[in-house]
Amino acid sequence: MPDRSDVVYSYDGSFRGLMTCVYESFYAREIPGNIVSWSHGQATLYDVKEIKTDSEKARKVMKAISEKISGEAMTFVYHAFLTCLCGREAHILDFIYLGFKYGRKVMRMLTDETVYILNKAVGHLLNETALLRGFVRFSDFGGGLVATIEPKNNVLPILKYHFLSRYPQGFFLIHDKTNSLLLIADRGKSRIISVDGFTPPSAESDELRYRALWKSFYDTIAVEGRENPKCRMSHMPKRYWANMTEMSDRQGRGLFLERGLIPEGK
Amino acid sequence: MFDTEVINTDISEKLAILGAAAKYDVACTSSGVDRAGRKGGVGSTVASGICHSFAADGRCISLLKVLLSNSCVFDCSYCVNRRTNDIKRASFEPRELADLTMQFYRRNYIEGLFLSSAVIRNPDYTCEQMIKVLEILRNEYRFMGYIHAKAIPGADELLIRRIGLLADRMSVNIELPSQKSLQLLAPDKSKEKILNPMRTIQRSITESRTELVRYKSAPRFAPAGQSTQMIVGASPETDYQILTLAAALYRGYGLKRVFYSAYIPMVESRNLPALTTKPPLLREHRLYQADWLMRFYEFEPSELLDEKNPNFNPFVDPKCSWALSHLDRFPVEINSAEYETLLRIPGVGVKSAKKIVAARRSGPLDFEGLKKLGVVLKRAQYFILCKGKAMEGVRLSRESILRGLMSDRSMQLLDGLAGEQLSLYDNETVTRADVIKCLTGQM
Ligand code: SF4
């Protein structure tokens, strides 16, 4: 592995872009001091080398990772890219160099600092994706389903598979506010696009009725005498609550009560 | 007399009544079967199950858990729905409940339906009504999500088989962990009435598996298996009796899960604990820990408890407790111990044991490395060696181990405990010293 140099790579923020950076590093025999995406464009004292995304170069790198390290390592690298780990690009590059040196064994080197850091970040990503399979709340707008999420990691590229399988016939949107992305799914086909803002239409009476029913079910189901707010919080961290029907806007219950959508005294 | 008449109530009131009536069934998992969505259908299932929310009591909400009806003709004394209790009664129309399930499912509130019912008229009629709900869901709406259905004790075998072909998981609740307690507290039920449907379900599951090997399209009977629930603390059975029964059910009836439910007094009866009794939550927690050890760590009930010590220690978890009474097997060298031995170390879980085995192949592990693998050194430190050495500053004596284990988790537990398990000590305030004495057998 060459020494770390003073040059900083700048790329377009896409996965292929990052793979092109790896290609560049390999053939220029240099390890960039950092790899940053254009959108982060902060001024730096280092020389900046702009890396233009090249699908062919990216493909070669991915093939090399799969063949010289393992398919498992390739998936791992992609997942690492989706994490919110600060400076993940540089860690991923280190990992790939490590993998080329040690081969498939690198995945077992769990105490190596680079592997450890990436493993932790990927664990966080996969855990968040798993939680969101349950915590996503859709609203029904005349047959189409719309949900908003605010994850820490870029979960949509993985999360989508779950919902595509769950609603094979459906039309649904998931808006990722954190990463300004929108998943559009229509009868089993999907794509993810960048969006600046997205406002779902306002809910109609049927939608409000089912929300109210769900909230009242939620309140009913807890067993009195067993309240355990700490336990609830550790399983369902507060930062997800804002987008969960039963947790957000608890004061809105007054409104539902007024309209007679929830029985009194419940 | 008591009003068991079904009042015409609107759906939100029904949901409130029938949700509240079902909540003491603690099973709410949607686990055990992987089924990808299919064209023409709605829904899928995931083997590990998915929690959609967590209630104020910290428990997972995965399924729309309701009774079809709470108008019961039976009179089990521990149950709020018993005939002689003066409460509001309600019943869902089958279609009404199927529609509600679909609406909740679409919005991703739930993984599916947990359907149970009080005994309306008689067990057979009750099953028929349940089948109606499930048929609407599966056949009409092509619902592919999760369904857990309770078998009604005393119902015809054929009806139970029909339910099993529509559901993913079935359960029959044992409720009381001995025949004697059943007779006393649930006079309409008997051991046979409970065990017979369990046997029917077990047989049908086995048959359907063999069929499936031959024809891929053979109908699947409760592919996520069956489970049961026991109430802890309503009757005098010990932890050892309960755990032994659970082990027998896992083995003899091929159960997927046994759930334990701390008894919450809601009914005044001379055969039951007083209304002021707090639910034994810590005891329930210990039983789950022990159950976990049986299912994933290959512990036998007799390794954890025996006739002389028939109840779990409130202060240390069952695994620590086991390790403390088998100190001759420790310390264990992390770099050479077999996987099974690693599993028995307090602070080492299934995941970290697997990671240890993988990681040490690329070089010997030290304590720093173990931390990275997720080992809880606070507990494990007393039981392990790395490259022949104990962790710095750790003394491997029984006394120091106890002090160490006491200092963190258990003392916290003690705070939350007042009034519950501590009645063991006749309301005396328990000090740290007492706890250590108790554990070292001096008390
Ligand atoms: S049969 Fe079930 S619902 Fe009816 S009283 Fe007994 S436990 Fe309660």
XYZ file of C-alpha atoms and ligand atoms in Angstrom:
717
model
C 0.000 0.000 0.000
C 1.525 3.328 -1.054
C 1.905 6.145 1.475
C -0.881 8.563 2.142
C -0.399 11.602 -0.077
C -1.492 15.193 0.207
C -3.914 15.028 -2.652
C -7.657 14.975 -2.020
C -10.000 13.191 -4.415
C -13.284 14.789 -5.166
C -16.069 12.741 -6.761
C -19.762 13.026 -7.586
C -21.009 11.180 -4.499
C -22.179 8.107 -6.411
C -21.043 4.585 -5.701
C -19.566 4.245 -9.167
C -17.791 7.525 -8.588
C -16.188 6.105 -5.475
C -15.183 2.962 -7.331
C -13.570 5.177 -9.972
C -11.596 6.845 -7.177
C -10.345 3.426 -6.123
C -9.268 2.772 -9.704
C -7.433 6.077 -9.842
C -5.673 5.466 -6.533
C -4.569 2.056 -7.693
C -3.151 3.157 -11.010
C -1.647 6.438 -9.812
C -0.076 4.501 -6.915
C -1.199 7.061 -4.412
C -3.460 7.037 -1.382
C -5.413 10.259 -1.289
C -5.393 12.137 2.017
C -9.155 12.121 1.780
C -12.017 11.436 -0.627
C -14.867 13.922 -0.585
C -18.019 14.292 -2.577
C -18.566 17.470 -4.624
C -21.568 18.402 -2.630
C -19.308 18.708 0.397
C -17.100 21.109 -1.551
C -15.346 22.657 1.436
C -12.122 24.574 0.822
C -9.032 22.568 1.548
C -5.328 23.186 1.775
C -4.630 20.075 -0.224
C -4.474 19.655 -3.959
C -7.845 18.538 -5.203
C -8.046 15.976 -7.961
C -11.447 15.758 -9.548
C -12.319 12.181 -10.376
C -14.833 11.819 -13.155
C -17.109 8.852 -12.760
C -16.265 6.198 -15.320
C -18.573 3.178 -15.431
C -16.001 0.970 -17.089
C -13.324 1.677 -14.472
C -15.870 1.212 -11.707
C -16.914 -2.120 -13.144
C -13.322 -3.320 -13.227
C -12.826 -2.393 -9.582
C -16.016 -4.164 -8.521
C -15.020 -7.245 -10.459
C -11.593 -7.225 -8.817
C -13.146 -6.921 -5.340
C -15.504 -9.827 -6.011
C -12.792 -12.037 -7.452
C -9.721 -11.143 -5.426
C -11.460 -10.681 -2.101
C -14.994 -12.135 -2.153
C -18.584 -11.482 -3.127
C -19.298 -10.941 0.527
C -16.641 -8.217 0.612
C -18.219 -6.547 -2.416
C -21.602 -6.364 -0.674
C -19.859 -5.110 2.441
C -18.190 -2.295 0.499
C -21.513 -1.251 -1.011
C -23.195 -1.291 2.381
C -20.324 0.694 3.876
C -20.908 3.299 1.178
C -24.536 3.678 2.299
C -23.628 4.329 5.938
C -23.495 7.721 7.598
C -19.936 7.079 8.804
C -17.967 10.282 8.597
C -15.083 9.888 6.146
C -16.418 6.538 4.976
C -14.828 6.835 1.516
C -11.281 6.844 2.902
C -12.063 3.906 5.187
C -13.530 1.982 2.262
C -10.398 2.593 0.226
C -8.242 1.349 3.125
C -10.428 -1.724 3.375
C -10.068 -2.532 -0.308
C -6.268 -2.265 -0.099
C -6.359 -4.497 2.958
C -8.534 -6.977 1.083
C -6.225 -7.088 -1.912
C -3.404 -7.899 0.482
C -5.107 -10.547 2.616
C -7.801 -11.911 0.301
C -11.102 -13.294 1.580
C -9.652 -13.592 5.055
C -10.031 -9.824 5.517
C -13.699 -10.275 6.426
C -12.630 -12.231 9.502
C -10.066 -9.685 10.661
C -12.621 -8.260 13.037
C -10.125 -6.647 15.369
C -8.339 -4.698 12.636
C -9.184 -1.014 13.136
C -10.450 -0.400 9.584
C -12.523 -3.565 9.479
C -13.859 -2.829 12.952
C -14.905 0.738 12.138
C -16.635 -0.269 8.906
C -18.269 -3.291 10.505
C -19.735 -1.120 13.216
C -21.046 1.391 10.682
C -22.553 -1.330 8.477
C -24.114 -2.925 11.552
C -25.733 0.424 12.317
C -27.022 0.726 8.744
C -28.482 -2.774 8.685
C -29.998 -2.339 12.092
C -31.636 0.917 11.095
C -32.962 -0.689 7.913
C -34.387 -3.560 9.935
C -36.098 -1.187 12.362
C -37.589 0.881 9.570
C -39.215 -2.159 8.000
C -41.507 -1.885 10.998
C -41.516 1.839 11.761
C -42.378 3.199 8.308
C -45.939 4.537 8.333
C -47.850 4.895 5.112
C -50.813 7.119 4.499
C -53.320 6.084 1.898
C -54.169 8.708 -0.714
C -56.809 7.196 -2.920
C -54.995 3.886 -3.309
C -51.419 5.196 -3.405
C -49.293 4.906 -0.275
C -46.939 7.638 0.909
C -44.433 7.569 3.766
C -41.733 9.860 5.104
C -38.583 8.713 6.872
C -35.634 10.540 8.428
C -32.968 7.883 8.784
C -29.354 8.498 9.705
C -28.059 6.180 6.989
C -28.978 5.965 3.334
C -31.348 3.043 3.822
C -33.640 3.244 0.777
C -31.478 1.175 -1.610
C -31.800 -1.758 0.827
C -35.142 -1.039 2.448
C -36.934 -0.951 -0.899
C -36.676 -4.717 -1.367
C -38.751 -5.352 1.697
C -41.608 -3.122 0.630
C -41.510 -4.257 -2.991
C -42.099 -7.761 -1.716
C -44.764 -6.647 0.746
C -46.808 -4.706 -1.808
C -46.142 -6.497 -5.109
C -49.214 -4.897 -6.708
C -49.044 -1.530 -5.050
C -48.057 1.984 -5.865
C -46.061 3.667 -3.117
C -43.603 6.434 -2.357
C -41.090 6.675 0.456
C -39.537 10.058 0.984
C -36.141 10.065 2.712
C -35.901 13.586 4.107
C -32.364 13.196 5.427
C -30.855 12.235 2.106
C -33.384 14.091 -0.097
C -34.331 10.940 -1.946
C -37.651 9.599 -3.118
C -38.402 5.953 -3.778
C -41.090 5.503 -6.382
C -42.528 2.022 -6.639
C -45.194 0.828 -9.003
C -46.308 -2.794 -9.143
C -42.958 -4.303 -8.358
C -40.801 -1.840 -10.313
C -38.984 0.975 -8.568
C -36.468 3.742 -8.816
C -34.906 6.230 -6.456
C -34.615 9.877 -7.473
C -33.213 12.991 -5.821
C -35.778 15.514 -4.679
C -35.408 18.916 -3.077
C -38.660 18.885 -1.236
C -41.720 16.728 -1.142
C -45.052 17.437 0.482
C -47.659 14.711 0.599
C -51.286 15.783 0.044
C -53.397 16.297 3.152
C -55.203 13.298 4.576
C -58.830 12.560 3.896
C -61.412 11.413 6.393
C -60.924 7.673 5.851
C -57.203 8.047 6.366
C -57.771 10.059 9.545
C -60.184 7.433 10.805
C -57.668 4.576 10.461
C -54.943 6.665 12.051
C -57.241 7.281 14.996
C -58.133 3.603 15.251
C -54.478 2.655 15.227
C -53.648 5.201 17.917
C -56.425 3.958 20.112
C -55.299 0.352 19.605
C -51.761 1.394 20.507
C -52.947 2.985 23.733
C -55.071 -0.017 24.619
C -52.418 -2.670 24.147
C -49.981 -1.657 26.907
C -50.523 -3.610 30.099
C -51.033 -1.290 33.048
C -48.747 -1.997 35.933
C -45.940 -2.801 33.502
C -45.091 0.662 32.158
C -41.480 0.740 31.087
C -40.553 3.904 29.198
C -36.826 3.095 29.219
C -37.375 -0.236 27.560
C -39.662 1.306 24.962
C -37.115 3.999 24.206
C -34.268 1.545 23.742
C -36.276 -0.562 21.287
C -37.835 2.399 19.528
C -35.497 5.407 19.748
C -37.224 8.745 19.997
C -35.844 10.064 16.740
C -38.216 7.784 14.822
C -41.311 8.949 16.651
C -41.957 12.067 14.570
C -42.905 9.953 11.559
C -44.857 7.288 13.417
C -48.605 7.722 13.469
C -49.054 6.499 17.026
C -46.190 8.503 18.508
C -46.179 11.795 16.637
C -48.498 14.572 17.543
C -49.938 12.998 20.665
C -51.765 16.246 21.362
C -53.717 15.694 18.146
C -55.801 13.178 20.059
C -57.967 15.979 21.376
C -59.066 16.651 17.843
C -59.943 13.028 17.214
C -61.887 12.880 20.441
C -63.897 15.934 19.401
C -64.847 14.347 16.151
C -65.940 11.250 17.971
C -63.326 9.098 16.269
C -62.102 7.628 19.539
C -64.456 6.508 22.289
C -64.494 8.768 25.349
C -62.514 7.689 28.327
C -60.046 5.636 26.332
C -77.715 -11.374 35.900
C -74.596 -10.679 33.986
C -74.884 -9.036 30.688
C -73.277 -11.265 28.104
C -75.440 -9.815 25.381
C -73.504 -8.451 22.481
C -74.240 -4.787 22.269
C -74.141 -3.142 18.899
C -71.085 -1.022 19.147
C -69.171 0.889 16.545
C -65.835 -0.367 15.373
C -63.648 1.906 17.467
C -65.360 0.823 20.633
C -65.131 -2.831 19.621
C -61.449 -2.400 18.925
C -60.930 -0.835 22.324
C -62.791 -3.626 24.142
C -61.448 -6.566 22.154
C -57.900 -5.218 21.991
C -57.866 -4.706 25.744
C -59.233 -8.217 26.246
C -56.491 -9.780 24.132
C -53.496 -7.968 25.515
C -52.702 -10.464 28.241
C -51.715 -12.927 25.585
C -48.088 -11.959 25.500
C -47.044 -13.607 22.245
C -46.886 -10.935 19.598
C -44.150 -12.174 17.330
C -44.526 -12.533 13.602
C -41.563 -14.870 13.325
C -40.907 -18.340 12.001
C -41.749 -18.157 8.332
C -40.213 -16.485 5.299
C -42.673 -15.828 2.497
C -41.920 -13.370 -0.267
C -44.814 -11.416 -1.697
C -46.475 -12.835 -4.782
C -48.164 -11.221 -7.748
C -51.857 -10.979 -7.135
C -51.428 -10.971 -3.382
C -50.837 -8.465 -0.623
C -48.112 -9.005 1.918
C -45.121 -11.075 2.867
C -43.563 -12.542 5.989
C -40.024 -12.425 7.335
C -38.562 -15.311 9.330
C -37.152 -13.141 12.085
C -40.437 -11.299 12.522
C -40.857 -7.526 12.515
C -41.806 -5.229 15.367
C -43.900 -2.327 14.156
C -44.052 -0.432 17.379
C -43.368 -0.733 21.077
C -46.097 -0.167 23.619
C -45.716 1.886 26.795
C -44.839 -1.346 28.612
C -41.847 -1.775 26.298
C -43.275 -4.767 24.466
C -43.157 -5.323 20.741
C -46.320 -4.714 18.733
C -46.210 -6.824 15.627
C -49.741 -8.034 15.063
C -53.247 -6.691 15.375
C -53.999 -8.699 18.473
C -57.685 -8.919 19.249
C -60.359 -11.282 20.390
C -63.105 -12.010 17.923
C -65.447 -11.837 20.890
C -65.162 -11.507 24.657
C -68.560 -13.022 25.433
C -67.455 -16.202 27.124
C -69.576 -19.112 28.258
C -66.694 -20.444 30.360
C -65.748 -19.262 33.801
C -61.981 -19.427 34.351
C -61.401 -17.591 37.586
C -58.178 -15.755 36.586
C -59.744 -14.322 33.421
C -61.541 -11.000 32.940
C -63.776 -12.455 30.244
C -65.248 -15.159 32.451
C -68.992 -15.532 32.303
C -69.611 -14.257 35.807
C -67.642 -11.036 35.411
C -69.663 -7.884 34.852
C -67.915 -6.219 31.911
C -68.784 -4.712 28.558
C -69.092 -7.333 25.834
C -68.408 -6.991 22.119
C -67.881 -9.118 18.995
C -66.466 -8.333 15.585
C -68.290 -9.297 12.439
C -65.842 -11.496 10.478
C -65.725 -9.100 7.536
C -65.327 -6.072 9.733
C -62.231 -7.546 11.326
C -60.794 -8.714 8.001
C -61.209 -5.195 6.588
C -59.596 -3.589 9.600
C -56.642 -5.966 9.299
C -56.145 -5.048 5.646
C -56.362 -1.328 6.336
C -53.791 -1.559 9.129
C -51.575 -3.799 7.045
C -51.553 -1.432 4.054
C -50.324 1.382 6.260
C -47.553 -0.821 7.638
C -48.931 -0.610 11.174
C -48.773 -4.397 11.539
C -47.320 -7.644 10.169
C -50.675 -9.347 10.358
C -53.396 -10.618 12.648
C -53.337 -12.424 15.994
C -56.779 -13.887 16.342
C -58.117 -15.352 19.507
C -61.542 -15.506 21.011
C -63.508 -16.181 24.120
C -65.821 -19.167 23.792
C -68.968 -17.954 22.043
C -71.786 -20.490 22.492
C -69.411 -23.473 22.240
C -65.846 -24.187 21.079
C -66.880 -25.420 17.614
C -69.017 -22.396 16.828
C -66.165 -20.145 17.935
C -63.731 -21.872 15.588
C -66.170 -21.554 12.703
C -66.398 -17.804 13.232
C -62.608 -17.542 13.330
C -62.331 -19.536 10.122
C -64.676 -17.064 8.436
C -62.302 -14.183 9.212
C -59.265 -16.084 7.996
C -61.001 -17.242 4.817
C -61.963 -13.717 3.865
C -58.374 -12.615 4.401
C -56.636 -15.459 2.633
C -59.041 -16.357 -0.147
C -60.836 -13.142 -0.928
C -58.215 -10.494 -0.177
C -55.239 -12.737 -1.032
C -53.599 -11.687 2.190
C -50.057 -13.111 2.439
C -49.045 -11.495 5.714
C -48.762 -13.223 9.061
C -51.622 -14.896 10.882
C -51.418 -16.296 14.385
C -54.553 -18.130 15.487
C -55.364 -19.557 18.875
C -56.908 -22.990 18.959
C -59.949 -23.123 21.192
C -59.636 -25.950 23.726
C -62.367 -28.520 23.273
C -63.005 -27.775 19.590
C -63.392 -30.471 16.969
C -60.110 -31.701 15.499
C -61.267 -31.029 11.948
C -61.933 -27.382 12.727
C -58.498 -26.996 14.266
C -56.992 -28.501 11.150
C -58.864 -26.029 8.978
C -57.544 -23.122 11.007
C -54.003 -24.455 10.739
C -54.193 -24.460 6.951
C -55.029 -20.761 6.988
C -52.693 -19.613 9.772
C -48.918 -19.317 10.019
C -48.709 -20.041 13.693
C -51.105 -21.667 16.111
C -51.127 -21.667 19.844
C -52.926 -23.327 22.691
C -52.246 -21.710 26.016
C -51.369 -23.975 28.899
C -51.885 -20.990 31.206
C -51.400 -22.886 34.453
C -48.274 -24.927 34.880
C -49.858 -27.907 36.634
C -52.946 -30.100 36.489
C -53.811 -29.221 40.059
C -53.829 -25.494 39.430
C -55.880 -26.000 36.289
C -58.535 -27.885 38.225
C -58.639 -25.219 40.856
C -58.627 -22.153 38.631
C -59.988 -23.230 35.248
C -62.724 -25.760 35.957
C -63.973 -25.830 32.329
C -60.562 -26.810 31.039
C -58.544 -29.891 31.706
C -55.059 -31.005 30.857
C -56.524 -33.143 28.056
C -58.552 -30.324 26.607
C -55.357 -28.340 26.254
C -52.921 -31.062 25.272
C -55.189 -32.722 22.704
C -55.335 -29.776 20.310
C -51.601 -29.290 20.856
C -51.055 -32.857 19.719
C -53.387 -32.398 16.737
C -51.453 -29.333 15.677
C -48.102 -31.046 16.118
C -49.216 -34.034 14.014
C -50.636 -31.852 11.279
C -47.431 -29.828 11.118
C -45.342 -32.968 10.779
C -47.666 -34.461 8.172
C -47.683 -31.278 6.139
C -43.865 -31.189 6.182
C -43.609 -34.718 4.828
C -46.227 -33.945 2.199
C -44.296 -30.871 1.170
C -41.253 -32.956 0.450
C -43.337 -34.930 -2.033
C -45.509 -32.218 -3.556
C -44.313 -28.671 -3.551
C -47.859 -27.401 -3.806
C -49.177 -29.341 -0.810
C -51.030 -27.015 1.583
C -48.855 -25.839 4.448
C -50.094 -26.307 7.968
C -48.995 -23.599 10.424
C -45.552 -23.222 8.808
C -44.331 -21.022 11.668
C -45.091 -23.773 14.162
C -46.931 -23.602 17.450
C -46.425 -21.789 20.714
C -47.975 -21.621 24.162
C -48.135 -19.364 27.186
C -47.895 -19.957 30.920
C -48.992 -17.602 33.631
C -46.336 -17.128 36.265
C -47.329 -16.354 39.805
C -51.049 -17.140 39.803
C -50.384 -20.577 41.237
C -47.657 -21.989 43.492
C -45.413 -23.808 40.974
C -41.673 -23.165 41.254
C -39.390 -21.876 38.499
C -37.928 -25.363 38.297
C -41.348 -26.936 37.666
C -42.198 -24.312 35.065
C -38.910 -24.680 33.247
C -39.095 -28.464 33.273
C -42.585 -28.295 31.800
C -41.359 -25.864 29.138
C -38.494 -28.197 28.233
C -40.930 -31.097 27.959
C -43.168 -29.037 25.654
C -40.283 -28.039 23.412
C -39.247 -31.650 23.139
C -42.499 -33.581 23.293
C -44.718 -31.236 21.281
C -42.133 -29.587 19.055
C -43.137 -26.111 20.216
C -41.437 -23.132 18.648
C -41.849 -20.865 21.655
C -43.082 -20.916 25.220
C -44.128 -17.512 26.536
C -44.254 -16.570 30.195
C -46.643 -14.016 31.545
C -46.339 -12.465 34.979
C -49.721 -12.726 36.641
C -51.448 -9.407 37.143
C -54.272 -9.747 39.674
C -57.504 -8.449 38.245
C -59.866 -10.749 40.008
C -60.649 -11.178 43.681
C -60.609 -14.854 44.576
C -59.477 -16.842 47.542
C -57.634 -19.177 45.205
C -55.595 -16.377 43.696
C -52.949 -13.933 44.934
C -54.383 -10.785 46.536
C -55.293 -7.865 44.292
C -52.459 -5.841 45.786
C -49.815 -8.346 44.645
C -47.390 -6.806 42.187
C -46.815 -8.779 38.967
C -43.575 -10.793 39.331
C -41.813 -9.098 36.438
C -38.303 -9.998 37.470
C -39.278 -13.636 37.844
C -40.775 -13.553 34.354
C -37.564 -11.959 33.073
C -35.437 -14.705 34.627
C -37.629 -17.384 33.050
C -37.164 -15.809 29.637
C -33.416 -15.709 30.189
C -33.416 -19.372 31.164
C -35.675 -20.263 28.232
C -33.179 -18.502 25.967
C -30.363 -20.552 27.496
C -32.282 -23.753 26.777
C -33.063 -22.852 23.185
C -29.802 -21.320 22.040
C -27.150 -22.365 24.528
C -28.125 -25.990 25.043
C -28.710 -25.756 28.750
C -30.919 -28.309 30.482
C -33.350 -27.161 33.194
C -31.550 -29.432 35.651
C -28.313 -27.550 35.064
C -29.908 -24.283 36.031
C -32.126 -25.327 38.944
C -32.910 -28.353 41.080
C -35.212 -29.522 43.871
C -33.044 -27.847 46.475
C -32.759 -24.542 44.605
C -36.022 -24.481 42.717
C -36.161 -20.738 42.027
C -33.947 -18.312 40.181
C -31.755 -15.931 42.011
C -33.160 -12.432 41.760
C -29.734 -10.827 41.858
C -27.757 -12.520 39.126
C -28.978 -13.843 35.792
C -29.240 -17.616 35.269
C -26.056 -17.814 33.229
C -23.943 -15.985 35.810
C -25.580 -18.037 38.477
C -24.677 -21.249 36.657
C -21.098 -20.081 36.146
C -20.759 -19.164 39.818
C -21.696 -22.648 40.870
C -19.320 -24.173 38.301
C -16.238 -22.120 38.962
C -14.098 -25.239 38.488
C -14.779 -24.944 34.727
C -13.296 -21.470 34.587
C -11.287 -19.527 33.566
C -11.570 -20.384 29.896
C -8.816 -19.581 27.402
C -10.475 -17.517 24.676
C -7.956 -18.464 22.016
C -8.475 -22.200 22.238
C -11.821 -22.987 23.879
C -14.450 -24.747 21.791
C -17.497 -22.838 20.590
C -19.764 -24.655 23.084
C -17.481 -23.687 25.948
C -17.363 -20.061 24.820
C -21.159 -19.971 24.826
C -21.207 -20.743 28.522
C -19.149 -17.714 29.519
C -21.235 -14.922 31.075
C -20.948 -11.844 28.876
C -20.400 -13.869 25.710
C -23.459 -14.242 23.507
C -24.133 -16.361 20.439
C -22.987 -13.550 18.155
C -19.781 -12.775 19.974
C -18.916 -16.469 20.382
C -19.186 -16.869 16.611
C -17.088 -13.772 16.076
C -14.415 -15.068 18.449
C -14.175 -18.313 16.521
C -13.882 -16.430 13.223
C -11.502 -13.727 14.392
C -8.997 -15.893 16.227
C -8.235 -17.773 13.018
C -6.426 -14.681 11.765
C -4.408 -14.154 14.941
C -4.603 -14.498 18.742
C -7.112 -12.293 20.559
C -6.432 -9.959 23.464
C -8.865 -8.147 25.777
C -8.900 -5.038 23.582
C -9.881 -7.225 20.626
C -12.645 -8.933 22.592
C -14.271 -5.569 23.250
C -14.406 -4.983 19.499
C -16.183 -8.318 19.086
C -18.966 -7.246 21.403
C -17.961 -9.278 24.469
C -19.253 -7.699 27.689
C -15.959 -7.627 29.559
C -17.583 -6.336 32.717
C -19.070 -9.765 33.180
C -16.756 -11.942 31.123
C -13.521 -10.690 32.728
C -13.896 -13.013 35.710
C -14.215 -16.100 33.598
C -11.641 -15.794 30.844
C -7.968 -15.756 29.954
C -6.377 -14.280 26.851
C -3.073 -15.856 25.870
C -2.916 -17.425 29.305
C -3.412 -14.194 31.237
C -6.335 -12.827 33.175
C -7.349 -9.236 32.640
C -5.264 -6.804 34.615
C -6.474 -6.213 38.134
C -9.012 -9.020 38.058
C -8.968 -11.586 40.816
C -10.598 -14.858 39.994
C -12.004 -15.668 43.395
C -15.627 -16.333 44.141
C -15.882 -13.424 46.521
C -14.404 -10.861 44.128
C -16.497 -12.131 41.258
C -19.639 -11.685 43.271
C -18.675 -8.201 44.304
C -17.948 -7.336 40.723
C -21.162 -8.776 39.362
C -23.194 -7.155 42.096
C -21.804 -3.738 41.509
C -23.358 -3.059 38.151
C -26.494 -4.747 36.967
C -27.970 -6.331 40.000
C -27.875 -3.319 42.216
C -29.831 -1.417 39.589
C -32.337 -4.186 39.555
C -32.599 -4.021 43.292
C -33.813 -0.426 43.078
C -36.626 -1.340 40.764
C -37.512 -4.324 42.842
C -38.885 -3.008 46.069
C -42.061 -4.761 47.041
C -41.731 -7.623 44.629
C -39.211 -10.408 45.019
C -37.829 -8.838 48.133
C -40.684 -10.106 50.200
C -38.355 -13.079 50.360
C -36.681 -11.157 53.092
C -39.714 -10.244 55.151
C -39.708 -6.585 54.250
C -36.308 -5.998 55.725
C -34.257 -3.576 53.753
C -31.767 -5.538 51.789
C -28.255 -4.216 51.839
C -25.457 -4.981 49.492
C -23.822 -7.084 52.159
C -26.967 -9.144 52.552
C -27.026 -9.853 48.874
C -23.494 -11.125 48.910
C -24.197 -13.216 51.945
C -27.235 -14.664 50.245
C -25.241 -15.582 47.206
C -22.341 -17.074 49.029
C -24.782 -19.196 50.905
C -24.282 -17.571 54.285
C -27.827 -16.327 54.592
S -62.269 -19.787 28.165
Fe -60.712 -18.226 27.760
S -61.882 -16.327 27.596
Fe -63.236 -17.803 28.500
S -63.005 -17.454 30.695
Fe -61.573 -19.096 30.166
S -59.640 -18.041 29.732
Fe -61.280 -16.489 29.708
